[in-house]
Coordinates of C-alpha atoms and ligand atoms in Angstrom, one line a residue:
M1 CA 0.0 0.0 0.0
R2 CA 1.3 3.4 -0.9
F3 CA 0.2 6.5 1.0
D4 CA 0.9 10.0 -0.3
I5 CA 0.1 12.8 2.2
L6 CA -0.4 16.4 1.2
T7 CA 0.1 19.0 4.0
I8 CA 1.4 22.4 4.7
F9 CA 3.0 21.0 8.0
P10 CA 5.1 18.1 6.8
N11 CA 7.1 18.0 10.1
L12 CA 3.9 17.2 12.0
L13 CA 3.7 13.8 10.3
D14 CA 7.3 12.6 10.8
S15 CA 7.5 11.1 14.2
P16 CA 4.2 9.1 14.3
L17 CA 5.5 7.2 11.3
Q18 CA 8.8 6.4 12.9
E19 CA 7.7 4.2 15.8
G20 CA 6.3 0.8 16.5
I21 CA 4.2 -1.2 14.1
I22 CA 4.0 1.6 11.4
R23 CA 7.8 1.9 11.4
R24 CA 8.1 -1.9 11.0
A25 CA 5.5 -1.9 8.2
V26 CA 7.6 0.7 6.3
A27 CA 10.8 -1.2 6.9
A28 CA 9.3 -4.4 5.7
G29 CA 8.0 -2.7 2.5
K30 CA 4.3 -3.4 3.4
I31 CA 3.6 0.3 3.1
S32 CA 5.4 3.4 1.8
V33 CA 4.5 6.9 3.0
N34 CA 5.4 9.9 1.0
I35 CA 4.9 13.3 2.5
H36 CA 4.4 16.3 0.2
D37 CA 4.8 19.9 1.3
I38 CA 2.0 21.7 -0.5
R39 CA 4.0 24.9 -0.2
E40 CA 6.6 23.5 -2.6
F41 CA 3.9 23.6 -5.3
A42 CA 2.9 27.2 -4.7
L43 CA 3.1 29.4 -7.8
D44 CA 3.8 32.9 -6.4
R45 CA 7.1 34.1 -5.1
H46 CA 5.8 34.2 -1.5
A47 CA 4.7 30.6 -1.7
M48 CA 1.1 31.4 -0.6
T49 CA -1.0 28.3 0.0
D50 CA -4.1 30.1 1.4
D51 CA -6.1 33.2 0.5
R52 CA -9.2 35.2 1.6
P53 CA -12.6 33.8 0.8
F54 CA -14.5 35.3 -2.1
G55 CA -17.7 36.9 -0.8
G56 CA -16.0 37.8 2.5
G57 CA -16.1 36.1 5.8
E58 CA -13.9 34.7 8.5
G59 CA -10.7 32.8 8.0
M60 CA -8.7 31.7 5.0
V61 CA -9.2 29.1 2.2
M62 CA -6.5 26.8 0.8
K63 CA -5.7 27.9 -2.8
P64 CA -6.4 25.3 -5.5
E65 CA -3.3 25.6 -7.7
P66 CA -0.7 24.2 -5.2
I67 CA -2.9 21.3 -4.3
A68 CA -3.6 20.5 -8.0
G69 CA 0.2 20.7 -8.7
A70 CA 1.0 18.3 -5.9
L71 CA -1.7 15.9 -7.1
A72 CA -0.3 16.1 -10.7
A73 CA 3.2 15.3 -9.5
I74 CA 1.9 12.2 -7.6
A75 CA -0.2 11.1 -10.6
A76 CA 2.9 11.5 -12.9
E77 CA 4.6 8.9 -10.7
K78 CA 1.7 6.6 -10.1
P79 CA -1.8 7.5 -11.6
G80 CA -5.1 6.4 -10.2
G81 CA -4.7 6.8 -6.5
R82 CA -7.8 7.3 -4.4
V83 CA -7.9 10.9 -3.1
V84 CA -9.2 11.2 0.4
F85 CA -9.8 14.7 1.9
L86 CA -9.6 14.9 5.7
S87 CA -12.2 17.4 6.7
P88 CA -14.8 18.1 9.4
Q89 CA -17.4 18.0 6.6
G90 CA -16.7 14.4 5.8
G91 CA -18.5 11.2 6.7
T92 CA -17.5 9.7 10.1
Y93 CA -14.6 7.3 10.0
T94 CA -15.2 3.8 11.4
Q95 CA -13.6 0.4 11.3
E96 CA -15.7 -0.4 8.2
T97 CA -14.1 2.6 6.5
A98 CA -10.6 1.4 7.5
E99 CA -11.4 -2.1 6.1
R100 CA -12.7 -0.7 2.8
L101 CA -9.7 1.7 2.4
A102 CA -7.3 -1.2 3.2
G103 CA -8.5 -2.7 -0.1
H104 CA -6.9 0.1 -2.1
Q105 CA -3.3 0.1 -3.4
H106 CA -2.8 3.8 -3.3
L107 CA -4.3 6.4 -1.0
I108 CA -3.6 10.1 -1.4
L109 CA -4.5 12.0 1.8
L110 CA -5.2 15.7 1.6
C111 CA -4.9 17.4 4.9
G112 CA -7.1 20.5 5.2
R113 CA -6.2 23.6 7.3
Y114 CA -8.0 26.9 7.9
E115 CA -11.6 27.0 6.8
G116 CA -11.1 24.3 4.1
V117 CA -10.0 24.0 0.5
D118 CA -11.3 25.7 -2.6
E119 CA -14.5 24.0 -3.6
R120 CA -13.1 23.3 -7.1
I121 CA -10.5 21.0 -5.6
R122 CA -13.1 19.1 -3.5
A123 CA -15.5 18.8 -6.5
N124 CA -13.0 17.8 -9.2
Y125 CA -10.1 16.0 -7.4
V126 CA -11.5 14.5 -4.2
D127 CA -12.9 11.0 -4.3
E128 CA -14.0 10.8 -0.6
E129 CA -14.2 13.2 2.3
I130 CA -13.6 11.8 5.8
S131 CA -13.9 13.2 9.4
I132 CA -12.5 11.2 12.3
G133 CA -15.3 12.3 14.7
D134 CA -17.4 15.1 16.1
Y135 CA -14.7 17.3 17.7
I136 CA -12.6 20.2 16.3
L137 CA -9.0 19.7 15.3
T138 CA -6.7 22.4 14.0
G139 CA -6.2 20.5 10.7
G140 CA -6.4 17.2 8.9
E141 CA -2.8 16.0 9.7
L142 CA -3.6 14.1 12.9
A143 CA -6.7 12.6 11.2
A144 CA -4.5 11.4 8.3
M145 CA -2.2 9.7 10.9
V146 CA -5.3 8.0 12.4
L147 CA -6.2 6.7 9.0
V148 CA -2.6 5.5 8.1
D149 CA -2.4 3.7 11.5
S150 CA -5.8 2.0 11.4
V151 CA -5.5 1.0 7.7
T152 CA -1.8 -0.3 8.0
R153 CA -2.5 -2.6 10.9
L154 CA -5.2 -4.4 8.7
L155 CA -2.8 -5.2 5.9
P156 CA -1.6 -8.8 5.5
G157 CA 1.6 -9.5 7.4
V158 CA 1.7 -6.2 9.4
L159 CA 0.6 -7.6 12.8
G160 CA 2.0 -10.6 14.5
C161 CA -0.6 -13.4 14.9
N162 CA -0.6 -12.5 18.6
D163 CA -2.6 -9.2 18.3
S164 CA -3.9 -9.8 14.8
A165 CA -7.4 -9.2 13.5
G166 CA -10.5 -11.0 14.8
N167 CA -11.9 -11.0 18.4
E168 CA -11.3 -7.3 18.6
T169 CA -13.6 -4.7 20.2
F170 CA -15.1 -3.5 16.9
S171 CA -15.1 -6.9 15.1
S172 CA -17.0 -8.9 17.7
G173 CA -19.0 -5.9 18.8
L174 CA -18.1 -6.2 22.5
L175 CA -15.6 -4.3 24.6
K176 CA -12.7 -6.4 25.7
N177 CA -12.7 -8.1 29.1
P178 CA -10.4 -6.6 31.8
Q179 CA -6.8 -7.8 31.7
Y180 CA -4.4 -8.6 34.6
T181 CA -0.7 -9.4 34.8
R182 CA 1.7 -9.9 37.7
P183 CA 1.9 -9.2 40.6
R184 CA -1.0 -11.3 41.9
E185 CA -1.8 -8.6 44.4
F186 CA -1.3 -4.9 43.7
E187 CA -2.0 -2.2 46.3
G188 CA -4.2 -4.6 48.2
H189 CA -6.2 -5.6 45.1
P190 CA -5.9 -9.3 44.1
V191 CA -6.3 -10.7 40.6
P192 CA -9.7 -12.5 40.2
E193 CA -9.3 -16.0 41.5
V194 CA -10.8 -17.6 38.4
L195 CA -7.9 -16.4 36.2
L196 CA -5.5 -18.4 38.4
S197 CA -7.6 -21.5 38.5
G198 CA -6.5 -23.1 35.2
D199 CA -10.2 -23.9 34.5
H200 CA -10.4 -22.8 30.9
A201 CA -14.2 -23.1 30.6
A202 CA -14.6 -20.9 33.8
I203 CA -12.1 -18.4 32.5
A204 CA -13.9 -18.2 29.1
E205 CA -17.2 -17.6 31.0
W206 CA -15.6 -14.9 33.1
R207 CA -14.2 -13.2 30.0
L208 CA -17.6 -13.2 28.3
V209 CA -19.5 -12.0 31.4
T210 CA -17.0 -9.2 32.2
A211 CA -16.9 -8.1 28.6
V212 CA -20.7 -7.9 28.4
R213 CA -20.8 -6.0 31.7
Q214 CA -18.3 -3.5 30.5
T215 CA -20.1 -3.1 27.2
L216 CA -23.5 -2.6 29.0
A217 CA -21.9 0.0 31.3
K218 CA -19.8 2.0 28.8
R219 CA -21.0 1.3 25.2
P220 CA -24.4 -0.4 25.3
E221 CA -25.2 0.7 21.7
L222 CA -22.5 -1.7 20.5
L223 CA -24.7 -4.6 21.6
A224 CA -27.1 -3.9 18.8
R225 CA -24.6 -5.4 16.3
T226 CA -23.1 -8.1 18.5
V227 CA -23.5 -11.7 17.3
F228 CA -23.6 -14.3 20.1
S229 CA -23.3 -18.0 19.7
E230 CA -25.8 -20.4 21.3
E231 CA -23.2 -21.2 24.0
E232 CA -22.7 -17.5 24.7
L233 CA -26.4 -16.9 25.0
R234 CA -26.6 -19.9 27.4
L235 CA -23.9 -18.3 29.6
L236 CA -25.5 -14.9 29.5
K237 CA -28.8 -16.4 30.6
K238 CA -27.0 -18.3 33.4
N239 CA -25.4 -15.1 34.6
R240 CA -28.7 -13.2 34.4
L241 CA -27.3 -10.8 31.7
L242 CA -29.6 -11.9 28.8
A243 CA -32.5 -9.5 29.6
A244 CA -30.1 -6.5 29.9
V245 CA -28.4 -7.4 26.6
E246 CA -31.7 -8.1 24.8
K247 CA -32.9 -4.5 25.6
Y248 CA -30.3 -3.2 23.1
R249 CA -30.4 -6.1 20.6
H250 CA -32.9 -4.6 18.1
T251 CA -32.9 -1.0 19.1
G252 CA -30.7 2.0 18.3
R253 CA -27.5 1.5 16.3
Ligands
9D3_1 C1 -13.5 27.0 13.8 C2 -13.5 26.6 12.4 N1 -14.7 25.8 12.1 C3 -15.9 26.6 11.9 C4 -17.1 25.8 11.8 C5 -14.5 24.9 10.9 C6 -13.3 24.1 10.9 C7 -12.4 24.2 9.9 C8 -11.2 23.4 10.0 C9 -13.1 23.2 12.0 C10 -11.9 22.4 12.0 C11 -11.0 22.5 11.0 C12 -9.8 21.7 11.0 N2 -10.2 20.2 11.1 C13 -9.9 19.3 10.1 O1 -9.2 19.7 9.2 C14 -10.3 18.0 10.3 C15 -11.1 17.3 11.3 C16 -11.7 17.8 12.5 O2 -11.6 19.0 12.9 N3 -12.4 16.9 13.2 C17 -12.5 15.6 12.9 N4 -12.0 15.1 11.8 C18 -11.3 16.0 11.0 S1 -10.5 15.5 9.6 C19 -9.9 17.1 9.3

């Protein structure tokens, strides 16, 4: 997978790509990330990338020519990349979006700043507009990093089998059960006895029950999409959780 990222703050993107799983994915050739400074494609001698909005009003708008120039330079190297504009006006990013984008070979991420980009860029060059959630950032750069991170970990061979896909919060539709490691007692609080018992069936039951309790307490709306097996439903009933879960099964989203 190739990522090209267009930004007026290229330095903002350096360090997140140089650590951990993303760094290893780059080193292993699973992904390449090319950062492009939009300012280098500015036409005027002051290298202006923004200007005042026609019609008046607050703030500044990103000029179209430098962005079109950067996109043309990328297309000359490799045509046909999917252009994603990170913007508060986009559809909300979810795990489903990440899975769909992971099916592309070449993503071009345009990071907005100021009040947005000139509409002629959005209308004629952008394939898809994405927001990462309902809160206000100062620009699209951190959103682009969220996208690179979440898409990269889905690519074949990027994760070890240990923490690989499947049985994750947003795949199974449940929050994860609580986790404990050594010491067996910490600040007077012991690890639940069942986890030390070696009884694998009892441990599996505890994990399901605590996961469902956490989901009911923190993210009950996730239960609307959770698929339980017959055995899981039996365990929920045994632990008197079925009624609480059923309440969310066919309501909300
Ligand atoms: C105060 C300015 N706002 C007036 C309604 C508009 C505005 C413009 C630009 C708000 C934020 C931004 C910068 N944000 C992004 O470029 C952005 C973003 C976000 O703010 N939230 C969630 N996802 C994204 S993706 C890009």
